[in-house]
Structures are given as C-alpha cells and as structure tokens.
Coordinates of C-alpha atoms in Angstrom, one line a residue:
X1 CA 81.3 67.0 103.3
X2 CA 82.7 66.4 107.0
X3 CA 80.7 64.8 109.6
X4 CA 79.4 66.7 112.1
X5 CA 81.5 67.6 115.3
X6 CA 80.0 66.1 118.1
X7 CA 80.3 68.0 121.3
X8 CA 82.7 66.4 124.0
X9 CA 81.7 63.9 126.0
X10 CA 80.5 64.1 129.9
X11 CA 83.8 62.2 131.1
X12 CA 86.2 64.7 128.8
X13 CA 89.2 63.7 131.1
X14 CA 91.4 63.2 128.3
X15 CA 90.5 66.9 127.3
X16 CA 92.3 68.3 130.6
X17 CA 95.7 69.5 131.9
X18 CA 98.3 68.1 134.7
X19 CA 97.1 68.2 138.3
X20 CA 99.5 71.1 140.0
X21 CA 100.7 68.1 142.7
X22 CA 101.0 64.5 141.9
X23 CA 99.8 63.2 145.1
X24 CA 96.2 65.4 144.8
X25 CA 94.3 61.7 144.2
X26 CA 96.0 60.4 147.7
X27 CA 94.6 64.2 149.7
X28 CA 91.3 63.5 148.1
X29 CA 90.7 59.9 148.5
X30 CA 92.1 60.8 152.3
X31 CA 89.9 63.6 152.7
X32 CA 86.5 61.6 151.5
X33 CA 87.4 58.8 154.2
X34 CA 87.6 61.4 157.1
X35 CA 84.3 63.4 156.0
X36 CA 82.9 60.0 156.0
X37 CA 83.0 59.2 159.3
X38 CA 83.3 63.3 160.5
X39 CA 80.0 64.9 160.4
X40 CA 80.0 69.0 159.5
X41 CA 77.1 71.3 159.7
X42 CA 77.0 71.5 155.9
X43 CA 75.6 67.5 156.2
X44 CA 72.9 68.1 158.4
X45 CA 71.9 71.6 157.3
X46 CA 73.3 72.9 154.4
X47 CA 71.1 73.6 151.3
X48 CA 71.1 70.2 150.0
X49 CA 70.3 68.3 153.8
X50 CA 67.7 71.1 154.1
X51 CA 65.2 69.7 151.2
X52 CA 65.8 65.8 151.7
X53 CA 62.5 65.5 152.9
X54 CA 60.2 67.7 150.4
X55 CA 58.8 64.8 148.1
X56 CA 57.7 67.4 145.3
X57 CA 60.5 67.7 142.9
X58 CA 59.3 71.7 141.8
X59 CA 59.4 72.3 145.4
X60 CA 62.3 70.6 146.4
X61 CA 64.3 72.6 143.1
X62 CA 62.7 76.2 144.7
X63 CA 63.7 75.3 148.1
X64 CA 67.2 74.1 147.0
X65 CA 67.8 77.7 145.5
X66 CA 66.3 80.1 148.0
X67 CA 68.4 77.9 150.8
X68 CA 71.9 79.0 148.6
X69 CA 70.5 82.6 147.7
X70 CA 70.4 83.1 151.6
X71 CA 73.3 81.2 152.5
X72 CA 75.2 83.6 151.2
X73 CA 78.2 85.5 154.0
X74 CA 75.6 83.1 156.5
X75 CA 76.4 79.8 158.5
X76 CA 74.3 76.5 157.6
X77 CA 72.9 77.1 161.2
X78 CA 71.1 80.6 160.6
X79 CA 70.4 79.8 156.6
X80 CA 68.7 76.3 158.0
X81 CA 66.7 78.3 160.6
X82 CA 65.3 80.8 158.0
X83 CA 64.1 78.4 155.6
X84 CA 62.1 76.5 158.5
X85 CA 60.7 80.0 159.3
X86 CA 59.7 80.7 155.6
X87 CA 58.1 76.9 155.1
X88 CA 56.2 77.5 158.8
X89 CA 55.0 81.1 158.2
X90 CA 54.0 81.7 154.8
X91 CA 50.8 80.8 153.8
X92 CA 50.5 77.7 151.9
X93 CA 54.8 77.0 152.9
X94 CA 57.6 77.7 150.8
X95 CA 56.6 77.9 147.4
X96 CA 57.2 80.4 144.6
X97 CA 53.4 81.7 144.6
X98 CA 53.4 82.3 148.2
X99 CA 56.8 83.8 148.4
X100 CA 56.0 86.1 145.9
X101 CA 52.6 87.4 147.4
X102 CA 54.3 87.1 151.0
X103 CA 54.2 90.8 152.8
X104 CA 57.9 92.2 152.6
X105 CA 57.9 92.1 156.7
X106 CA 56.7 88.5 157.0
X107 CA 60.0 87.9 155.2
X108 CA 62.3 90.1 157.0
X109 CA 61.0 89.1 160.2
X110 CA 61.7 84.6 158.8
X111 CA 65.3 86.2 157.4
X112 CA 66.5 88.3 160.1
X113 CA 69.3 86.5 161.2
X114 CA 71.1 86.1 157.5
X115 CA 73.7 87.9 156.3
X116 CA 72.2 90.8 154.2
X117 CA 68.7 90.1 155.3
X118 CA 66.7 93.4 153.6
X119 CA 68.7 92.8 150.2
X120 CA 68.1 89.2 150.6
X121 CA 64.4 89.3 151.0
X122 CA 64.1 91.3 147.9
X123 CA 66.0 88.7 145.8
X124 CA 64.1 85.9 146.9
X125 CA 60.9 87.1 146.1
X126 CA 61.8 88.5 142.6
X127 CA 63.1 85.0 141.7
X128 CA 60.1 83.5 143.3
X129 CA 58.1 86.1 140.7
X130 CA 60.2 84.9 137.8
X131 CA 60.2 81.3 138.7
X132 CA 56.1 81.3 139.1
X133 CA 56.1 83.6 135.7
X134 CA 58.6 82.7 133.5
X135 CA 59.3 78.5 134.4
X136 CA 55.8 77.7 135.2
X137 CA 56.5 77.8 139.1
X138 CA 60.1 76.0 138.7
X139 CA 63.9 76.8 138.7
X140 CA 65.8 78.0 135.4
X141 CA 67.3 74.9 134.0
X142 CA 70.6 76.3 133.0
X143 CA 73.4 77.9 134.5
X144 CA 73.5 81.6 132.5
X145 CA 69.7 81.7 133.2
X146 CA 70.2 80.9 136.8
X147 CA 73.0 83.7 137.0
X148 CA 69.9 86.2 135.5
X149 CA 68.3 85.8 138.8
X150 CA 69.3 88.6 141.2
X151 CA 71.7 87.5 143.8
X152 CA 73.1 84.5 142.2
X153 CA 76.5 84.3 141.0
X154 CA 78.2 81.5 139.9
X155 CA 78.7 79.8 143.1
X156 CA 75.2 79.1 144.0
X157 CA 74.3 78.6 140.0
X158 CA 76.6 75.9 140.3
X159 CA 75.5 74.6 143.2
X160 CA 71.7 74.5 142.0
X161 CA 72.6 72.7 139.0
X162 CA 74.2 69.8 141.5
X163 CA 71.5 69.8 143.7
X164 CA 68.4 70.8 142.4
X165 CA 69.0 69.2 138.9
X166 CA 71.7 67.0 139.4
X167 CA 73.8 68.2 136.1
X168 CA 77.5 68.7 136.7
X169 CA 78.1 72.0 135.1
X170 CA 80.9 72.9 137.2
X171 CA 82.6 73.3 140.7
X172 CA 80.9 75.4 143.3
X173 CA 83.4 77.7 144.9
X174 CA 82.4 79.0 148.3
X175 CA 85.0 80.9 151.1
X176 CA 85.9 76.8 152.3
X177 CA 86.9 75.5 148.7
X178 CA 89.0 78.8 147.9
X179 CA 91.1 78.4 151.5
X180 CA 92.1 75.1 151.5
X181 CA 92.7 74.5 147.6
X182 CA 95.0 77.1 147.8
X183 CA 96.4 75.9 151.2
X184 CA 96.8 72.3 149.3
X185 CA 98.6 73.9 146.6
X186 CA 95.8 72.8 143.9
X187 CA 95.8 76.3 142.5
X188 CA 98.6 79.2 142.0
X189 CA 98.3 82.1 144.6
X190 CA 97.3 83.8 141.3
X191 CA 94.1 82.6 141.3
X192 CA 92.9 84.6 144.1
X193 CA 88.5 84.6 143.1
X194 CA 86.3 82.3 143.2
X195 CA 85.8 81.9 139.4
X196 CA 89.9 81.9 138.6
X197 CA 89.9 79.6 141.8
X198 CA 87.0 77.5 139.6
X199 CA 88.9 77.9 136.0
X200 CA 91.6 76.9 137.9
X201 CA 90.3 73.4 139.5
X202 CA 88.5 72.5 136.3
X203 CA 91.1 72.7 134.1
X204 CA 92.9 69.5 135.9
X205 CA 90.4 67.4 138.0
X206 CA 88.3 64.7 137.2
X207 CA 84.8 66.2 136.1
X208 CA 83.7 63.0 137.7
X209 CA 84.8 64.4 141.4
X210 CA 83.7 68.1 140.7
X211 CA 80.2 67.8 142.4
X212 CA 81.8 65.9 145.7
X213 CA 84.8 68.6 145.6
X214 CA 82.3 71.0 147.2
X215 CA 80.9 69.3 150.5
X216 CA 83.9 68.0 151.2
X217 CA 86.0 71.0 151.5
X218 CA 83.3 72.5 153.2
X219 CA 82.7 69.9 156.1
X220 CA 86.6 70.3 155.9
X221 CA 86.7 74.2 155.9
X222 CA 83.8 74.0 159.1
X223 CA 85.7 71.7 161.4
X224 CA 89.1 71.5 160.7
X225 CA 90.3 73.5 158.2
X226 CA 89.5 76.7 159.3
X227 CA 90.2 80.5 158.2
X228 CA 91.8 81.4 161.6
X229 CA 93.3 78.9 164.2
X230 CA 93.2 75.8 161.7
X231 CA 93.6 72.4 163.3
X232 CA 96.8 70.9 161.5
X233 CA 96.5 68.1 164.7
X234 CA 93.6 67.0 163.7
X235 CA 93.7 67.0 160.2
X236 CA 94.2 63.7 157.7
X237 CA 95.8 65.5 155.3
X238 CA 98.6 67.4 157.4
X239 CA 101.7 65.4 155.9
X240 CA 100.6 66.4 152.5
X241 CA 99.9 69.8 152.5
X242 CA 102.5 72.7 152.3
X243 CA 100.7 75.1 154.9
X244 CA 100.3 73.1 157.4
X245 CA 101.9 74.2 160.9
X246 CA 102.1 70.7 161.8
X247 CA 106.0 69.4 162.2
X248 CA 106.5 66.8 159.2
X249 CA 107.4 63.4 159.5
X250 CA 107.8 60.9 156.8
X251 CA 105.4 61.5 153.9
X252 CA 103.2 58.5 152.6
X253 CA 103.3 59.6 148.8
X254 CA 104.6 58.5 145.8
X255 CA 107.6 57.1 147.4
X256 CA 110.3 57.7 149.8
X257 CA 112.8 59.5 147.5
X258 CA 109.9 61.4 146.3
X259 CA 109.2 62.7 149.9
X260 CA 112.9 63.2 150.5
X261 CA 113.3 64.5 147.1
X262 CA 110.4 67.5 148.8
X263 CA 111.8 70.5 150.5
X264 CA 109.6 71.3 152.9
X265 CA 110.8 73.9 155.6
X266 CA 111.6 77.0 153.5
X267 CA 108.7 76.0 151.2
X268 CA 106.4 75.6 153.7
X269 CA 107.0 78.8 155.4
X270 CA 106.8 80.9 152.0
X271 CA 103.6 78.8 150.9
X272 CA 101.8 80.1 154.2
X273 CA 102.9 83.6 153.6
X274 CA 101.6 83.6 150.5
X275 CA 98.4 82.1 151.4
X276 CA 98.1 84.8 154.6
X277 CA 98.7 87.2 151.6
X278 CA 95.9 85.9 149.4
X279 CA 93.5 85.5 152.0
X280 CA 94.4 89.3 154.0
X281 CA 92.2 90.8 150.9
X282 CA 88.8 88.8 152.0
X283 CA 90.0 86.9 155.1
X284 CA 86.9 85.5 156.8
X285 CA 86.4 85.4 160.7
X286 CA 85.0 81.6 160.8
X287 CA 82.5 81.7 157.9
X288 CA 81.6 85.4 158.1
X289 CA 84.0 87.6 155.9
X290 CA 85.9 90.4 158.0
X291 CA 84.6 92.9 155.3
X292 CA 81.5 92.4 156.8
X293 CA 82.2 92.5 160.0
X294 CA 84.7 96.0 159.3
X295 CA 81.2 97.6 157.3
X296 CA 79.0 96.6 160.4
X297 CA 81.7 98.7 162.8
X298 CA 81.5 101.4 160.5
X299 CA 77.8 101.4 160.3
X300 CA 77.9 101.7 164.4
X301 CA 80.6 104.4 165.1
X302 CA 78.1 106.6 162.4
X303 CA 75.6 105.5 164.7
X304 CA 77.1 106.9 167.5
X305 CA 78.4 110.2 165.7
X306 CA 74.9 111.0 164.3
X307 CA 73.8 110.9 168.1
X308 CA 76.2 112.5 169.7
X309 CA 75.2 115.5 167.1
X310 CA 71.6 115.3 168.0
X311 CA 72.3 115.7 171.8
X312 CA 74.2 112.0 172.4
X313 CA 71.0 110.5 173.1
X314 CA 68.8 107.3 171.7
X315 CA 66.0 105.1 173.2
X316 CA 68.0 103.9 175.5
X317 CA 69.6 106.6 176.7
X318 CA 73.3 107.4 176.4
X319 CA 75.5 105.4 173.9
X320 CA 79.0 105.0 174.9
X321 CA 81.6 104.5 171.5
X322 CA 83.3 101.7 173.6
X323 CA 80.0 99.8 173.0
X324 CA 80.9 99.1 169.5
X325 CA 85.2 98.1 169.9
X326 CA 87.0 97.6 167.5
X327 CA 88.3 94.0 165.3
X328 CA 91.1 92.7 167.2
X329 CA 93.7 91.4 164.9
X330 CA 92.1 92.1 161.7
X331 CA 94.7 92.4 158.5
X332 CA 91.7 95.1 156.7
X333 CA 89.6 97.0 159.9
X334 CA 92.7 99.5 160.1
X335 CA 91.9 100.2 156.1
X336 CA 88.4 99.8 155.9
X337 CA 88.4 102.1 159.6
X338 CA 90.2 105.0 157.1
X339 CA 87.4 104.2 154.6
X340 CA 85.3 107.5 154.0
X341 CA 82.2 105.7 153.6
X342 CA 80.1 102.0 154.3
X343 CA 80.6 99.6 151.2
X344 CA 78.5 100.8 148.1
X345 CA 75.4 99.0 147.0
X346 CA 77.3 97.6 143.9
X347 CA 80.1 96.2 146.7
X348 CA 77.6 94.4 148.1
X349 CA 76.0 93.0 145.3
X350 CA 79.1 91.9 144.2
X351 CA 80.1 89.8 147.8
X352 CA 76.3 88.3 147.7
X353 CA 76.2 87.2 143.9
X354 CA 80.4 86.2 144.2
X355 CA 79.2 84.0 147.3
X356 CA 82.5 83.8 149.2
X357 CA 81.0 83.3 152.5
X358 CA 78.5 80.9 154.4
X359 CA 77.8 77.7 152.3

C-alpha cells in the first residue's frame, strides 16, 4: 500500500517554471530599495495602513475587507476617507453588527466619494450580514468563500488573505501590478486580465515574494510608474525595462555581453506598442479606468437630452451640453460615445468584483 501523498510544501519553488527575463531578481531587489525609502499613498492609506491601529483582531479582519471592497476603481485617498466616515458615524463604529443595521443613507452619505458608491453600499452591508450570521461576526477564512461575498473578486480575496489573515494564497492583481508587469516584460502581452496576469506571475516567482509583489508595484504604479505620462527619469528600474522611454546606457545585468548581446531599439519600440495595445482596452486615467470615466459622460449627455425634451430646463436652470466635454485623448470615448446604451449592471459587477482599479 503507498504512502500517502502529502500536499506540496509552502516554499514549492522547485514546483515552478523559468522567470520570462533573467535579470527579474535584480528589477525586484531594485524596486524594494526605492519603495523603501519613496513613500506612496498605498503606505499611509491603503487597506492594510488603514487598520494598523484597531487592536481587535475580528475588527481589524472586517475593516481590512470593507477597506478593499470600497477600494475598488477608488484612490487610497477617497477609500481611506470613507472608512474614517463609517468608524465615526455608525453607531457603535465599524463593525459587522452595526454595518448591517446601519440605515442605507447613513452609508451612502460615509461612501459618497467611492467609485460605485450605491452598489458599493449594498455589498458591504450584505457581507457585514453574512460575516455577523455565518462566521460568528468575522471574515470567511478562505479564498473561494471570500469570492461568495458580493463584490469580491479575486483581487481583493487575495488581498484579504495577506492582510487580514496573513496566508499567502496568491498574488493580488490590481490596475498598478497589471501595467508595469507587463511593461517589465514579466508576462506575455497574452495575458491581458488580471487573473491570466496572476496565473501568469505565479507560475515563475518565488511564493516567498508574492505578498510584497503587491505594495510594491503599487507605490510604484502611484508615483512613478504611471498609466499616462510615466516617469522613466525617475525611475530605478529604467535600464532594465523594455518600455521605458528613457535613452539607454549601459545595462548593469548579468554582464556586459549580456547587455550588448540585448537589442534594444526596435524591441523597445514594439514592446511599448504592444503594451499601448494591451492597455487601450481598459486604459486607466491615473487610478480611475477611462471606462468609467466614458460611462459617467454618457450618463450626462442623457442628462442633458432628457431635459432638453422636457423644456431644456433643471433646478438650476438651463444646462448647456458643453458643460459635460468630452475625454481628450482617450483610445475608447470615441467607441464607448457610439455605445447605444450606459454599461449593463453585469459590466459593472464584473469591473468591481475583477478590481482593476483603485488599490
């Protein structure tokens, strides 16, 4: 009789594939010395920063998870401020009872500002339900029970398990880690979503590094590397990476005839195309995805239409259509403009739960 299989180990190194570039340990270990003395708002407000100073660890868990559920297409700024307003208004704090019982405009009027605020509010206080019902008042412990929440996709569920329970389950990736590990070259163009991005990541790096791979990138993707009008200049991995628009001196890798050996002009040039290829079908605008910002101008020259059938005419008077111009420079708003119709209910599901923005 055959002994038991045993499952593999945490450290399953041995179990994985070659890294895509040989010199990916030099970009990370260069890009963990510049985040360490370059501060981002993901360090001083992002989901994890936001619950440093809860000493309850149920509370600290819930907090850690509505913070990512509302991060969601948000910046750290506006996610931070509406979890202050949620522990400062509701009765008794932030906590899955009082969430739960909270009036529906309490939590409208703390979440406002966030990215899909009404649909939002709703998720958060049916996980606060099934938290207080189902976990005794605490946070799934596993990743396919956190992904039965509504709202959560794999993203946040990821992120949860690093910060709420500190288990490694697998790579959180948000708009920032998508950008720049394909601007790095760590993943094929084909990989264009989150999860192949993820598949993609896991299937060569360290598991060791997975958890760090997250703020990094982000504090990254914030200052430096950014969506539009990245900072090459400025940033520490500039020599290494085949987008950058930064003229290239002599590389620091492997070794001399290995950077000679490199060919980096034509390369470069068709490795940003096809990155401003992957990124024209959900290019961002800083952290806020232009899809969003294309549905929002629909949404207002209906507005507009609708009034100018009912006598042109609101609360405050007459409405000019120049009020609500147009995205300059945007690969999608002359699409999405064509579009019959604002993005479905099951679109937007799919962008909050997918994550791809924000965090």
């Amino acid at each position: 009789r055959s002994p038991k299989k045993q499952p593999p180990p945490e450290d399953d190194d041995e179990l994985r594939g070659p890294a895509p570039r040989d010199d990916w340990d030099i970009v990370f270990d260069r890009i963990k010395e510049y985040r360490a003395t370059h501060e981002a708002p993901v360090d001083t407000v992002g989901c994890e920063a936001l619950t440093e100073e809860e000493k309850d660890p149920k509370l600290k868990r819930f907090r850690s998870l509505v913070s990512l559920m509302l991060s969601a297409q948000t910046k750290d700024e506006i996610t931070a401020e509406a979890v202050r307003s949620l522990s400062q208004r509701l009765p008794g704090g932030l906590t899955p009872k009082s969430l739960s019982e909270a009036p529906i405009d309490l939590v409208h009027e703390c979440v406002r500002k966030v990215g899909f605020w009404q649909r939002k509010s709703n998720y958060i206080k049916e996980a606060a339900r099934t938290c207080l019902e189902q976990y005794a008042g605490d946070i799934p412990r596993t990743v396919p029970q956190l992904l039965s929440l509504p709202g959560v996709g794999p993203k946040m569920a990821y992120l949860a398990m690093h910060a709420a329970w500190q288990d490694n389950q697998g790579i959180g990736v948000d708009t920032h880690v998508l950008r720049i590990s394909h601007r790095l070259g760590w993943v094929s163009d084909s990989a264009k979503s989150p999860e192949a991005t993820r598949h993609a990541l896991e299937s060569w790096m360290p598991r060791s590094l997975w958890r760090e791979l997250n703020p990094l990138l982000v504090g990254l993707g914030q200052t430096v590397c950014r969506a539009i009008g990245p900072k090459c200049g400025e940033c520490p991995v500039s020599q290494y990476c085949p987008s950058s628009l930064q003229p290239r001196g002599r590389s620091n890798s492997r070794s001399a005839a290995d950077d000679e050996s490199r060919p980096r002009s034509d390369a470069g040039v068709k490795q940003q195309v096809s990155q401003d290829s992957i990124f024209s079908e959900s290019t961002e605008l800083g952290d806020v995805d232009v899809e969003d910002l294309a549905s929002m101008v629909r949404g207002a020259e209906q507005a507009v239409r609708s009034r100018k059938l009912s006598g042109g005419r609101s609360r405050q008077g007459l409405v000019a259509k120049s009020e609500f111009p147009e995205i300059p420079h945007s690969p999608l708003s002359k699409s999405y403009r064509a579009a019959p119709a604002p993005a479905t209910t099951d679109e937007e599901d799919a962008a909050l739960s997918e994550g791809t923005g924000g965090r």
